[in-house]
Short mmCIF file of C-alpha atoms in Angstrom, two decimals:
data_model
loop_
_atom_site.label_atom_id
_atom_site.label_comp_id
_atom_site.label_asym_id
_atom_site.label_seq_id
_atom_site.Cartn_x
_atom_site.Cartn_y
_atom_site.Cartn_z
CA MET A 108 94.93 163.87 37.77
CA ALA A 109 96.89 163.33 41.00
CA SER A 110 95.91 165.21 44.14
CA GLN A 111 98.16 167.86 45.68
CA LEU A 112 100.23 166.74 48.63
CA PRO A 113 99.12 168.19 51.97
CA PRO A 114 101.34 170.73 53.77
CA ALA A 115 103.81 169.33 56.32
CA LYS A 116 106.30 170.66 58.86
CA SER A 117 109.13 169.61 56.51
CA VAL A 118 109.57 167.43 53.44
CA ALA A 119 112.76 165.58 52.46
CA VAL A 120 112.46 165.04 48.70
CA ASN A 121 114.13 161.98 47.19
CA PRO A 122 116.78 161.48 49.88
CA THR A 123 119.65 159.11 49.14
CA GLN A 124 119.81 155.58 50.48
CA GLU A 125 122.57 156.69 52.84
CA GLU A 126 120.42 159.51 54.24
CA LEU A 127 117.57 157.05 54.71
CA ARG A 128 119.89 154.65 56.53
CA GLU A 129 120.79 157.42 58.96
CA TRP A 130 117.12 158.03 59.76
CA VAL A 131 116.42 154.31 60.08
CA GLU A 132 119.29 154.01 62.56
CA ARG A 133 117.38 156.37 64.87
CA MET A 134 114.22 154.22 64.81
CA PRO A 135 113.69 152.40 68.14
CA ASN A 136 112.55 149.24 66.34
CA SER A 137 115.52 149.04 63.95
CA GLN A 138 118.60 146.84 64.35
CA ARG A 139 121.85 146.61 62.43
CA THR A 140 122.50 143.03 61.29
CA GLU A 141 125.59 140.95 60.69
CA PHE A 142 125.26 141.93 57.01
CA ASP A 143 125.69 145.62 57.89
CA ASN A 144 122.14 146.32 56.77
CA TRP A 145 119.05 147.15 58.78
CA ASN A 146 116.11 145.09 59.96
CA VAL A 147 112.99 146.84 61.23
CA THR A 148 110.50 145.00 63.42
CA ALA A 149 107.12 146.33 62.34
CA GLU A 150 104.02 146.03 64.50
CA VAL A 151 101.97 144.93 61.49
CA THR A 152 103.24 141.74 59.85
CA ALA A 153 101.08 141.33 56.73
CA ARG A 154 98.72 143.15 54.39
CA SER A 155 95.59 144.56 56.03
CA ALA A 156 93.04 143.40 53.45
CA GLY A 157 90.15 143.60 55.93
CA SER A 158 90.91 147.27 56.54
CA THR A 159 91.12 148.23 52.85
CA PHE A 160 88.32 150.15 51.11
CA VAL A 161 87.75 151.45 47.58
CA VAL A 162 86.29 154.97 47.67
CA THR A 163 83.14 155.20 45.55
CA ASP A 164 79.46 156.07 45.67
CA ASP A 165 78.79 153.41 43.02
CA PRO A 166 79.97 150.06 44.45
CA GLY A 167 78.45 148.01 41.62
CA PRO A 168 81.61 147.65 39.48
CA ILE A 169 83.87 146.97 42.51
CA SER A 170 84.46 143.51 43.98
CA LYS A 171 86.14 144.76 47.19
CA GLN A 172 84.60 146.54 50.18
CA THR A 173 83.84 150.19 49.56
CA MET A 174 83.60 153.52 51.39
CA PRO A 175 81.26 156.38 50.39
CA ARG A 176 82.84 159.73 49.50
CA SER A 177 81.09 161.47 52.39
CA GLU A 178 82.99 159.25 54.83
CA TYR A 179 86.21 159.56 52.82
CA SER A 180 86.11 163.35 53.06
CA ASP A 181 86.48 163.02 56.83
CA VAL A 182 89.33 160.53 56.36
CA VAL A 183 91.19 163.02 54.14
CA ARG A 184 90.67 165.83 56.63
CA ARG A 185 91.97 163.75 59.53
CA GLN A 186 95.09 162.70 57.64
CA GLU A 187 95.91 166.19 56.40
CA GLU A 188 95.52 167.66 59.89
CA TYR A 189 97.84 164.95 61.21
CA ILE A 190 100.51 165.63 58.57
CA ARG A 191 100.56 169.39 59.14
CA ASP A 192 103.14 169.20 61.97
CA LYS A 193 105.05 166.11 60.83
CA ASP A 194 108.43 165.69 59.13
CA MET A 195 107.74 163.82 55.89
CA ILE A 196 109.68 162.05 53.15
CA LEU A 197 108.70 162.15 49.47
CA VAL A 198 110.07 159.48 47.13
CA GLU A 199 109.25 159.78 43.42
CA GLY A 200 109.81 157.44 40.50
CA TYR A 201 108.08 155.26 37.95
CA ILE A 202 106.26 151.99 37.78
CA GLY A 203 107.66 150.51 34.57
CA PRO A 204 110.96 150.95 32.71
CA GLU A 205 111.68 153.78 30.31
CA ASN A 206 110.44 152.12 27.10
CA SER A 207 107.20 150.69 28.49
CA PRO A 208 103.95 152.07 27.04
CA LEU A 209 102.51 151.38 30.50
CA LYS A 210 105.11 153.40 32.41
CA ARG A 211 103.42 155.60 35.02
CA ALA A 212 104.79 158.23 37.42
CA THR A 213 104.32 157.28 41.07
CA ARG A 214 105.27 158.54 44.52
CA VAL A 215 104.99 157.84 48.24
CA PHE A 216 104.65 160.59 50.85
CA ILE A 217 105.34 159.23 54.33
CA GLU A 218 106.36 160.10 57.86
CA ARG A 219 110.12 160.36 58.39
CA SER A 220 109.75 158.36 61.61
CA ASN A 221 109.22 155.27 59.42
CA ALA A 222 112.12 155.89 57.05
CA ASN A 223 112.63 152.21 56.28
CA ILE A 224 109.45 152.20 54.15
CA PRO A 225 110.55 154.91 51.68
CA ALA A 226 114.04 153.37 51.71
CA MET A 227 112.58 150.05 50.56
CA GLN A 228 110.18 151.70 48.14
CA GLN A 229 112.98 153.69 46.50
CA GLN A 230 114.66 150.39 45.54
CA LEU A 231 111.53 149.30 43.66
CA TYR A 232 110.77 152.48 41.69
CA TYR A 233 112.42 153.14 38.37
CA PRO A 234 114.24 156.50 38.72
CA LYS A 235 112.60 159.84 38.14
CA ASP A 236 113.62 161.64 34.94
CA ALA A 237 113.05 165.00 33.26
CA ASP A 238 109.67 163.82 31.90
CA TRP A 239 108.28 162.89 35.34
CA ARG A 240 105.00 164.75 35.94
CA GLU A 241 103.46 165.37 39.33
CA ASP A 242 99.98 165.83 37.88
CA ASP A 243 100.10 162.29 36.43
CA ALA A 244 101.53 160.51 39.48
CA LEU A 245 99.91 157.63 41.29
CA THR A 246 100.18 158.80 44.91
CA VAL A 247 100.41 156.94 48.22
CA ILE A 248 99.98 159.20 51.27
CA TYR A 249 101.19 157.10 54.16
CA THR A 250 100.84 157.88 57.87
CA PRO A 251 101.87 154.77 59.83
CA ASN A 252 101.26 156.47 63.19
CA CYS A 253 97.98 158.27 62.48
CA PRO A 254 95.14 156.56 64.39
CA ALA A 255 92.30 154.87 62.51
CA GLU A 256 89.71 154.43 65.24
CA GLY A 257 86.51 152.77 64.18
CA TYR A 258 88.06 150.72 61.38
CA PRO A 259 88.96 147.00 61.42
CA ASP A 260 91.98 146.31 63.65
CA GLY A 261 92.41 150.08 64.09
CA ARG A 262 93.92 150.31 60.60
CA LEU A 263 92.79 151.83 57.33
CA VAL A 264 93.72 151.82 53.63
CA THR A 265 91.60 153.84 51.19
CA ILE A 266 91.87 153.63 47.38
CA ASP A 267 90.57 156.69 45.54
CA LEU A 268 90.69 155.75 41.85
CA ASP A 269 89.09 159.00 40.70
CA ASN A 270 92.18 160.86 41.90
CA TRP A 271 94.68 157.95 41.86
CA VAL A 272 95.45 158.32 45.58
CA THR A 273 95.86 155.60 48.20
CA ARG A 274 95.91 156.63 51.87
CA VAL A 275 97.31 154.43 54.64
CA PHE A 276 96.69 154.87 58.38
CA SER A 277 98.16 153.10 61.42
CA ILE A 278 100.07 150.44 59.44
CA ASP A 279 103.87 150.19 59.47
CA TYR A 280 104.19 147.21 57.09
CA PHE A 281 106.09 148.03 53.88
CA GLY A 282 103.78 145.95 51.69
CA GLU A 283 101.07 148.62 51.92
CA SER A 284 103.42 151.14 50.27
CA LYS A 285 104.43 148.75 47.52
CA MET A 286 100.90 147.60 46.73
CA GLY A 287 99.43 151.06 47.23
CA GLY A 288 100.96 152.20 43.95
CA LEU A 289 100.85 148.89 42.10
CA ARG A 290 97.17 148.24 42.84
CA MET A 291 96.21 151.57 41.26
CA TRP A 292 98.55 150.88 38.33
CA MET A 293 96.90 147.50 37.79
CA GLU A 294 93.47 149.13 37.53
CA TRP A 295 94.83 151.75 35.13
CA CYS A 296 96.39 149.00 32.97
CA PHE A 297 93.06 147.21 32.71
CA GLN A 298 91.52 150.45 31.48
CA GLN A 299 94.22 150.50 28.76
CA GLY A 300 93.19 147.03 27.50
CA ALA A 301 96.02 145.13 29.23
CA LEU A 302 95.91 142.60 32.06
CA ALA A 303 98.20 143.27 35.00
CA MET A 304 99.09 139.96 36.59
CA HIS A 305 100.45 139.04 40.03
CA SER A 306 103.39 137.47 38.26
CA GLY A 307 107.13 137.07 38.11
CA ALA A 308 108.98 136.91 34.80
CA LYS A 309 112.23 135.31 33.70
CA LEU A 310 114.11 134.58 30.48
CA ILE A 311 115.38 131.01 29.93
CA PRO A 312 117.96 130.31 27.19
CA THR A 313 117.36 127.13 25.17
CA ASP A 314 118.75 125.58 21.97
CA SER A 315 115.62 126.79 20.16
CA GLY A 316 115.93 130.37 21.43
CA ASP A 317 115.24 132.35 24.56
CA LYS A 318 111.93 131.65 26.28
CA VAL A 319 110.03 134.17 28.40
CA CYS A 320 108.30 132.53 31.35
CA LEU A 321 105.57 134.15 33.48
CA ILE A 322 104.91 132.83 36.98
CA ILE A 323 101.70 133.72 38.87
CA GLY A 324 100.96 132.72 42.42
CA LEU A 325 99.82 134.07 45.76
CA SER A 326 102.57 135.55 47.93
CA GLY A 327 104.47 132.79 49.71
CA THR A 328 103.64 130.00 47.23
CA GLY A 329 107.02 130.04 45.47
CA LYS A 330 106.58 132.78 42.86
CA THR A 331 109.79 134.62 43.71
CA THR A 332 111.72 131.38 44.27
CA THR A 333 110.58 130.01 40.90
CA THR A 334 111.47 133.29 39.22
CA PHE A 335 115.00 133.36 40.64
CA THR A 336 115.86 129.65 40.45
CA ARG A 337 118.13 129.28 37.44
CA GLN A 338 117.67 126.97 34.46
CA ASN A 339 120.27 127.11 31.66
CA GLY A 340 121.61 130.31 33.18
CA SER A 341 118.15 131.92 33.18
CA LEU A 342 117.87 135.48 34.45
CA PRO A 343 115.04 137.11 36.40
CA VAL A 344 113.27 140.16 35.04
CA GLN A 345 110.46 140.78 37.52
CA ASP A 346 109.33 139.07 40.69
CA ASP A 347 105.84 140.35 41.40
CA ILE A 348 103.71 142.24 38.85
CA VAL A 349 103.75 142.34 35.04
CA ALA A 350 101.30 143.43 32.36
CA LEU A 351 100.30 141.26 29.41
CA VAL A 352 99.03 143.10 26.31
CA GLU A 353 97.42 142.16 23.01
CA GLY A 354 99.72 140.04 20.88
CA GLY A 355 101.57 138.59 23.89
CA GLU A 356 104.07 141.30 24.81
CA VAL A 357 104.97 141.63 28.48
CA PHE A 358 105.95 144.76 30.41
CA SER A 359 107.54 144.81 33.84
CA THR A 360 106.88 147.15 36.75
CA GLU A 361 109.55 147.27 39.45
CA ASN A 362 113.26 148.00 39.56
CA GLY A 363 113.77 145.71 42.53
CA CYS A 364 112.39 142.79 44.49
CA PHE A 365 110.32 142.35 47.68
CA ALA A 366 111.20 138.82 48.76
CA LYS A 367 109.81 136.56 51.46
CA THR A 368 112.70 135.51 53.71
CA PHE A 369 111.42 132.63 55.83
CA GLY A 370 113.43 129.53 54.99
CA LEU A 371 115.79 131.49 52.72
CA ASP A 372 118.60 129.07 51.90
CA PRO A 373 121.75 130.13 50.02
CA LYS A 374 121.94 126.62 48.54
CA TYR A 375 118.60 126.87 46.72
CA GLU A 376 118.16 130.65 46.47
CA PRO A 377 121.69 132.08 46.21
CA THR A 378 120.66 135.17 44.25
CA ILE A 379 118.04 136.36 46.74
CA TYR A 380 120.20 135.40 49.71
CA GLY A 381 123.23 137.22 48.35
CA ALA A 382 121.26 140.40 47.69
CA LEU A 383 119.61 140.47 51.12
CA ALA A 384 122.78 139.46 52.98
CA SER A 385 124.50 142.66 51.84
CA PRO A 386 124.66 146.25 53.14
CA ALA A 387 122.31 147.41 50.37
CA GLY A 388 119.49 145.03 51.32
CA TRP A 389 116.64 146.01 53.63
CA LEU A 390 114.97 143.56 56.02
CA GLU A 391 111.59 143.71 57.76
CA ASN A 392 110.31 141.42 60.52
CA VAL A 393 113.27 139.04 60.20
CA ALA A 394 114.59 137.35 63.36
CA VAL A 395 117.82 139.08 64.47
CA ASP A 396 119.56 138.30 67.76
CA GLU A 397 121.18 140.82 70.11
CA ASN A 398 124.48 140.49 68.27
CA GLY A 399 122.96 141.12 64.83
CA GLY A 400 122.83 137.46 63.82
CA VAL A 401 120.10 136.76 61.26
CA ASP A 402 118.03 133.59 61.40
CA PHE A 403 115.84 133.16 58.34
CA TYR A 404 114.30 130.00 59.86
CA ASP A 405 113.03 131.62 63.06
CA ASP A 406 109.32 132.36 62.69
CA SER A 407 108.64 133.07 66.37
CA TYR A 408 107.54 136.62 65.52
CA THR A 409 106.19 135.94 62.02
CA ALA A 410 106.82 133.62 59.08
CA ASN A 411 106.26 136.63 56.82
CA GLY A 412 109.70 138.19 57.16
CA ARG A 413 110.58 140.22 54.07
CA GLY A 414 113.40 142.05 52.36
CA THR A 415 113.99 144.37 49.42
CA PHE A 416 116.88 144.83 47.05
CA SER A 417 117.47 146.64 43.78
CA LEU A 418 117.75 144.74 40.49
CA ALA A 419 121.12 146.47 40.16
CA ALA A 420 122.32 144.28 43.06
CA ILE A 421 121.91 141.07 41.05
CA GLU A 422 122.48 139.71 37.58
CA HIS A 423 119.20 140.17 35.71
CA TYR A 424 117.77 140.40 32.21
CA ASP A 425 117.12 143.88 30.86
CA PRO A 426 113.35 144.46 31.30
CA ARG A 427 113.37 146.78 28.29
CA LYS A 428 114.08 143.77 26.06
CA LEU A 429 111.50 141.37 27.46
CA GLY A 430 109.31 140.95 24.36
CA LYS A 431 106.59 138.30 24.14
CA ALA A 432 105.72 135.67 26.74
CA ASP A 433 106.16 132.03 25.72
CA PHE A 434 104.42 130.27 28.59
CA LEU A 435 102.60 130.87 31.87
CA LEU A 436 102.99 128.91 35.10
CA ILE A 437 100.11 129.00 37.61
CA LEU A 438 101.45 128.06 41.05
CA ASN A 439 99.21 126.00 43.33
CA ARG A 440 100.50 124.99 46.76
CA ASN A 441 98.30 121.90 47.04
CA GLU A 442 98.64 118.97 49.45
CA ASN A 443 96.83 116.00 47.97
CA ILE A 444 96.01 115.12 44.35
CA ALA A 445 97.42 117.98 42.25
CA PRO A 446 100.36 116.77 40.12
CA ALA A 447 103.71 118.53 40.20
CA VAL A 448 102.83 119.86 36.74
CA ALA A 449 99.75 119.79 34.50
CA LYS A 450 99.52 121.21 31.00
CA MET A 451 96.29 122.91 30.00
CA SER A 452 94.77 121.38 26.87
CA SER A 453 92.85 124.46 25.61
CA VAL A 454 92.61 128.22 26.06
CA GLU A 455 89.31 127.78 27.88
CA GLN A 456 90.76 125.24 30.30
CA ALA A 457 93.77 127.51 30.90
CA VAL A 458 91.48 130.40 31.80
CA ALA A 459 89.34 128.16 34.01
CA TYR A 460 92.38 127.16 36.10
CA PHE A 461 93.54 130.78 36.13
CA MET A 462 90.15 131.68 37.59
CA LEU A 463 90.22 128.83 40.11
CA GLY A 464 93.44 130.30 41.57
CA GLU A 465 93.74 127.39 43.97
CA THR A 466 96.38 127.30 46.67
CA LYS A 467 97.00 127.01 50.38
CA GLY A 468 97.22 130.39 52.09
CA THR A 469 100.46 131.58 53.65
CA SER A 470 101.46 134.10 56.29
CA ALA A 471 101.72 136.77 53.58
CA GLY A 472 97.95 137.08 53.69
CA GLY A 473 97.82 137.33 57.47
CA LYS A 474 96.10 135.04 59.96
CA ALA A 475 92.88 135.03 57.93
CA GLU A 476 94.62 133.14 55.09
CA ALA A 477 97.56 131.24 56.58
CA GLY A 478 97.12 127.48 56.28
CA LYS A 479 93.68 127.64 54.68
CA ASN A 480 92.66 126.33 51.28
CA LEU A 481 92.02 129.37 49.13
CA ARG A 482 90.70 130.29 45.72
CA VAL A 483 91.87 133.67 44.45
CA PRO A 484 91.15 134.20 40.73
CA GLY A 485 94.38 134.82 38.86
CA THR A 486 96.10 134.34 42.25
CA ASN A 487 95.70 138.12 42.29
CA PRO A 488 94.12 139.57 45.46
CA PHE A 489 94.68 143.10 44.15
CA PHE A 490 92.23 143.12 41.22
CA LEU A 491 89.51 145.61 42.12
CA GLY A 492 86.84 144.85 39.52
CA HIS A 493 84.63 141.78 39.29
CA GLU A 494 86.80 138.70 38.87
CA TYR A 495 85.22 137.44 35.66
CA LEU A 496 86.63 140.49 33.88
CA GLN A 497 90.21 139.33 34.27
CA GLY A 498 89.31 135.81 33.09
CA ASN A 499 87.63 137.08 29.93
CA ARG A 500 90.52 139.51 29.33
CA LEU A 501 93.07 136.70 29.60
CA ALA A 502 91.12 134.64 27.06
CA ASP A 503 91.13 137.58 24.65
CA LEU A 504 94.87 138.15 25.09
CA ILE A 505 95.79 134.49 24.54
CA ASN A 506 93.57 134.33 21.47
CA SER A 507 95.30 137.45 20.10
CA MET A 508 98.67 135.67 20.05
CA ASP A 509 99.85 134.30 16.71
CA TYR A 510 101.96 131.58 18.34
CA ASP A 511 101.55 128.65 20.74
CA PHE A 512 101.29 130.03 24.28
CA GLY A 513 101.49 127.25 26.87
CA VAL A 514 99.76 127.40 30.25
CA TYR A 515 100.75 125.03 33.06
CA VAL A 516 99.70 124.50 36.68
CA LEU A 517 102.63 123.77 39.03
CA ASN A 518 102.03 122.28 42.45
CA THR A 519 104.68 123.73 44.80
CA GLY A 520 103.31 121.91 47.83
CA ARG A 521 102.90 118.17 48.42
CA VAL A 522 101.26 115.07 46.98
CA GLY A 523 99.44 112.54 49.16
CA GLY A 524 98.64 114.73 52.14
CA THR A 525 100.09 117.15 54.66
CA GLU A 526 103.52 116.73 56.19
CA ASP A 527 102.15 114.60 59.02
CA VAL A 528 100.57 112.05 56.62
CA GLU A 529 102.80 109.00 56.28
CA GLY A 530 103.82 108.41 52.68
CA SER A 531 103.08 111.93 51.47
CA LYS A 532 105.79 113.61 49.40
CA LYS A 533 106.98 117.19 49.05
CA VAL A 534 107.55 118.83 45.67
CA GLU A 535 111.05 120.19 46.27
CA ILE A 536 112.63 123.22 44.60
CA PRO A 537 114.84 120.99 42.37
CA HIS A 538 111.70 119.15 41.19
CA SER A 539 110.03 122.40 40.14
CA SER A 540 113.24 123.65 38.55
CA ALA A 541 113.57 120.50 36.43
CA ILE A 542 109.97 120.96 35.27
CA VAL A 543 110.48 124.60 34.31
CA LYS A 544 113.65 123.74 32.39
CA ALA A 545 111.92 120.92 30.54
CA ILE A 546 108.92 123.09 29.66
CA ALA A 547 111.21 125.75 28.20
CA GLU A 548 113.09 123.12 26.20
CA GLY A 549 109.94 121.27 25.09
CA ARG A 550 111.22 117.98 26.52
CA ILE A 551 108.28 116.75 28.63
CA GLU A 552 106.29 113.73 27.46
CA TRP A 553 102.57 114.09 28.17
CA GLU A 554 99.40 112.02 28.31
CA ALA A 555 95.78 112.95 28.95
CA ASP A 556 94.53 112.67 32.53
CA SER A 557 91.28 110.73 32.53
CA GLU A 558 89.83 112.49 35.57
CA PHE A 559 90.54 116.16 34.83
CA GLY A 560 91.16 116.39 31.10
CA TYR A 561 94.46 118.23 31.34
CA LEU A 562 97.78 116.63 30.39
CA VAL A 563 100.06 115.04 32.97
CA ALA A 564 103.72 114.25 32.49
CA THR A 565 104.93 110.71 31.86
CA ASN A 566 108.57 111.74 31.68
CA VAL A 567 110.51 114.83 32.73
CA PRO A 568 114.31 114.84 32.31
CA ASP A 569 116.19 114.91 35.64
CA PHE A 570 112.98 114.28 37.59
CA ASP A 571 113.25 111.22 39.80
CA ASP A 572 109.74 110.59 41.15
CA PRO A 573 106.85 109.62 38.82
CA GLU A 574 104.41 109.59 41.75
CA LEU A 575 104.74 113.37 42.03
CA LEU A 576 103.91 113.65 38.34
CA GLN A 577 100.89 111.34 38.53
CA PRO A 578 99.39 111.40 42.04
CA ARG A 579 97.05 108.49 41.27
CA ARG A 580 100.11 106.25 41.18
CA LEU A 581 101.14 107.34 44.70
CA TYR A 582 97.69 106.68 46.16
CA GLU A 583 97.44 103.36 44.32
CA SER A 584 100.87 102.16 45.49
CA GLN A 585 99.90 102.92 49.10
CA GLY A 586 96.51 101.19 48.93
CA ARG A 587 94.70 104.55 49.06
CA LEU A 588 92.97 104.48 45.68
CA GLU A 589 89.50 104.74 47.21
CA GLU A 590 90.64 107.89 49.05
CA TYR A 591 92.00 109.30 45.78
CA GLU A 592 88.72 108.72 43.96
CA ARG A 593 86.77 110.40 46.77
CA LEU A 594 89.07 113.41 46.58
CA VAL A 595 88.65 113.61 42.80
CA THR A 596 84.84 113.54 43.02
CA ALA A 597 84.73 116.14 45.79
CA LEU A 598 87.21 118.46 44.08
CA LYS A 599 85.44 118.39 40.72
CA GLU A 600 82.08 119.22 42.26
CA ASP A 601 83.61 121.90 44.49
CA ARG A 602 85.27 123.54 41.48
CA ARG A 603 82.09 123.57 39.44
CA GLU A 604 80.14 125.06 42.34
CA TYR A 605 82.76 127.74 42.85
CA MET A 606 82.89 128.71 39.19
CA ARG A 607 79.13 129.16 39.11
CA ASN A 608 79.70 132.19 41.36
CA HIS A 609 81.44 134.05 38.51
CA ALA A 610 78.46 135.35 36.59
CA GLY A 611 79.75 137.05 33.46
CA LEU A 612 82.51 134.55 32.76
CA ARG A 613 82.11 133.16 29.26
CA PRO A 614 80.19 129.84 29.20
CA GLU A 615 82.91 127.99 27.28
CA ILE A 616 85.33 128.70 30.15
CA LEU A 617 82.93 127.28 32.70
CA GLU A 618 82.39 124.22 30.50
CA ALA A 619 86.14 123.54 30.25
CA LEU A 620 86.25 122.04 33.75
CA GLN A 621 85.69 118.29 33.71
#
């Protein structure tokens, strides 16, 4: 049951995009760009994970930091007193398209002074209809200018799952609106027996039929790029969150896209570029000069520039027709011995690598993550329960499928070392695209990897560098084989030690790591 919205000085209910543009134009930190759209420079440049608390008096089932209800009561009072004399905007819609069994009403209630946030959020909601119910809505009550003294960085996000309400204080970054609703939806999905995944989805035509590809990865590791890069005329369906259910069916969530803009190149990402370089796109924390010129390569303020656009702005596959998933890609932005692609040899091994969630952190996770080697199970920082639960759930869902469901780990980073290491090589977007195409078409030749037990590719059509496919060959050709073997030994032991932390994960999953 959703909570009632607090009284406000005024409430603009479901304003149009044009009305929202007029309010954004009045914001002192907004700027019209050469594309005739608006960029807003927010004070906060990434998610505030350290300031986020789940409200509960029983922290046992929760893996994130928690806040007792006695403290939360004061938080609610402070926010409602603040809102009483403010002009607010209410945007209502759905997470999930009309035919999804996991469709859920949702809404954001936010200060009009930050009109860019509801403008962006409106592009991601599916539209409200006659069946929309206030008493069932996931609710985000968002006060970007309400102080949060006493909390980390002077910011606060509270997640009240008993009432399906997220409250945001002193944060003007759009991502907290987007994830405020989706994070609650993900928990609700788990309660329904599904697994909500931090995943894009696309449909790839092949001679043997259309293939549905899921792509999971931390923000900034190439998830959106991989989703939108086209193979055989493939079309995107979803760029961020999907739900996998028993039997393999997939259901999408958002009617738009929240894309990372740093390094956005029309040559490699024409769909995203075209949508954001239009009057209908919204930009946040992107470098714009005094004449409105946009520079997607300028990271002097932040490398986590973002933009939103509606799916209606691009050619896309109808999410109502998605059906069953054929394969899953786990993105890992590695920099040493991870191959450009590895195929998991068993369900247990697939779940083990899903749980490892290895990557290099990006600016999307803020300064605490950028540039650091991370492990985030399922590459999903938004799962609120204990991590082993999503691993066991994934195993159950794969085992419920009556067809061959492939799971692959894609390295979207480098092989042989960081950029400053002589002889190291980058896995470029065309490399990853060739791999995805070949997976969909079933045209990769594989052999077992003696060190890790997964399969590595011996041949990928239109892929010109075997050393990216088998990193041992790169290290050997450069006289670095001893270094490679040290890295293998250290990584295997580190993985085993890490997985021992996940008490509750089924033993056969733990044993699948060599």
